[in-house]
Amino acid sequence: MALATGPDAQLYFAPNIVHNQCLTSVKFISACFAGAVAGILGLENWRGFALFAGSVFLTSSVIYAVNCKGKPTRYFSGSFGELVNPGQDNIFTFILVWTLFYGMREI
């Protein structure tokens, strides 16, 4: 059994795995916050999704600059594209929180 070397070895390095869990949580909280903002502002249709896309891009940019220090391949198997990927669960979280706050706004 050969040990992984180079960039692939860093993908399985325990501190990097813990760091990836933290980044996933940050992206999740960002989706929740964006959904709440979209619902409170009463955004509908594409405007709400535009807010989500802006939120994903802003969060990914901050993670890229601050946490990854411009080297996302150290923490992700892909490059910036992997970092910008919102993930299916974050999209559903955004929609859930968006509709919740939009419905509470009408009460």
Tab-separated table of C-alpha atoms in Angstrom:
chain	number	residue	atom	x	y	z
A	1	MET	CA	0.000	0.000	0.000
A	2	ALA	CA	1.569	3.255	-1.148
A	3	LEU	CA	1.195	6.442	0.811
A	4	ALA	CA	-0.223	9.452	-1.003
A	5	THR	CA	2.268	12.189	-1.676
A	6	GLY	CA	2.004	15.714	-3.029
A	7	PRO	CA	-1.279	17.638	-3.117
A	8	ASP	CA	-3.353	14.448	-2.697
A	9	ALA	CA	-1.707	13.747	0.652
A	10	GLN	CA	-2.907	17.096	1.992
A	11	LEU	CA	-6.517	16.176	1.221
A	12	TYR	CA	-6.385	13.507	3.925
A	13	PHE	CA	-4.343	15.460	6.466
A	14	ALA	CA	-6.463	15.595	9.642
A	15	PRO	CA	-6.196	19.366	10.297
A	16	ASN	CA	-7.272	20.041	6.701
A	17	ILE	CA	-10.283	17.740	7.086
A	18	VAL	CA	-11.326	19.579	10.256
A	19	HIS	CA	-10.839	22.871	8.420
A	20	ASN	CA	-13.082	21.645	5.582
A	21	GLN	CA	-15.830	20.871	8.114
A	22	CYS	CA	-15.555	24.434	9.418
A	23	LEU	CA	-15.775	25.879	5.896
A	24	THR	CA	-18.863	23.788	5.192
A	25	SER	CA	-20.486	25.209	8.324
A	26	VAL	CA	-19.650	28.756	7.247
A	27	LYS	CA	-21.244	28.179	3.843
A	28	PHE	CA	-24.333	26.678	5.540
A	29	ILE	CA	-24.732	29.653	7.903
A	30	SER	CA	-24.270	32.013	4.962
A	31	ALA	CA	-27.106	30.261	3.093
A	32	CYS	CA	-29.352	30.569	6.170
A	33	PHE	CA	-28.568	34.255	6.557
A	34	ALA	CA	-29.134	34.955	2.843
A	35	GLY	CA	-32.468	33.136	2.997
A	36	ALA	CA	-33.545	35.184	6.004
A	37	VAL	CA	-32.570	38.427	4.271
A	38	ALA	CA	-34.396	37.442	1.075
A	39	GLY	CA	-37.519	36.566	3.053
A	40	ILE	CA	-37.498	39.697	5.210
A	41	LEU	CA	-36.990	41.918	2.148
A	42	GLY	CA	-39.855	40.118	0.409
A	43	LEU	CA	-37.797	39.162	-2.618
A	44	GLU	CA	-39.501	36.929	-5.142
A	45	ASN	CA	-38.399	34.805	-8.104
A	46	TRP	CA	-35.005	35.538	-9.626
A	47	ARG	CA	-34.195	38.394	-7.227
A	48	GLY	CA	-34.046	35.974	-4.310
A	49	PHE	CA	-31.838	33.565	-6.237
A	50	ALA	CA	-29.628	36.476	-7.326
A	51	LEU	CA	-29.166	37.314	-3.648
A	52	PHE	CA	-28.230	33.687	-2.994
A	53	ALA	CA	-25.729	33.676	-5.880
A	54	GLY	CA	-24.184	36.901	-4.594
A	55	SER	CA	-24.014	35.461	-1.103
A	56	VAL	CA	-22.296	32.297	-2.347
A	57	PHE	CA	-19.769	34.295	-4.360
A	58	LEU	CA	-19.053	36.711	-1.483
A	59	THR	CA	-18.669	33.892	1.048
A	60	SER	CA	-16.425	31.921	-1.306
A	61	SER	CA	-14.290	34.992	-1.969
A	62	VAL	CA	-13.811	35.631	1.742
A	63	ILE	CA	-12.952	31.968	2.371
A	64	TYR	CA	-10.539	32.047	-0.589
A	65	ALA	CA	-8.761	35.172	0.638
A	66	VAL	CA	-8.808	34.654	4.410
A	67	ASN	CA	-8.934	30.946	5.196
A	68	CYS	CA	-7.284	29.406	2.127
A	69	LYS	CA	-4.829	32.291	1.724
A	70	GLY	CA	-5.211	32.114	-2.055
A	71	LYS	CA	-4.426	28.365	-2.270
A	72	PRO	CA	-7.738	26.446	-2.316
A	73	THR	CA	-6.094	23.314	-3.724
A	74	ARG	CA	-4.573	22.827	-0.300
A	75	TYR	CA	-8.024	22.320	1.201
A	76	PHE	CA	-10.178	21.194	-1.740
A	77	SER	CA	-9.651	18.659	-4.496
A	78	GLY	CA	-10.668	21.269	-7.072
A	79	SER	CA	-9.740	24.910	-7.275
A	80	PHE	CA	-11.960	27.982	-6.872
A	81	GLY	CA	-14.783	26.173	-8.703
A	82	GLU	CA	-15.083	23.684	-5.854
A	83	LEU	CA	-15.105	26.540	-3.366
A	84	VAL	CA	-17.891	28.406	-5.201
A	85	ASN	CA	-20.088	25.296	-5.527
A	86	PRO	CA	-22.998	26.010	-3.148
A	87	GLY	CA	-23.975	22.372	-2.670
A	88	GLN	CA	-27.443	20.932	-2.941
A	89	ASP	CA	-28.152	21.079	0.790
A	90	ASN	CA	-27.229	24.775	0.973
A	91	ILE	CA	-29.632	25.615	-1.856
A	92	PHE	CA	-32.429	23.759	-0.100
A	93	THR	CA	-31.539	25.446	3.194
A	94	PHE	CA	-31.687	28.838	1.501
A	95	ILE	CA	-35.125	28.097	0.010
A	96	LEU	CA	-36.455	26.771	3.313
A	97	VAL	CA	-35.323	29.796	5.328
A	98	TRP	CA	-36.388	32.161	2.528
A	99	THR	CA	-39.948	30.821	2.509
A	100	LEU	CA	-40.081	30.719	6.312
A	101	PHE	CA	-39.146	34.369	6.706
A	102	TYR	CA	-41.260	35.407	3.728
A	103	GLY	CA	-44.276	33.733	5.322
A	104	MET	CA	-43.570	35.295	8.718
A	105	ARG	CA	-43.385	38.684	7.045
A	106	GLU	CA	-47.013	38.358	5.963
A	107	ILE	CA	-48.287	37.696	9.504
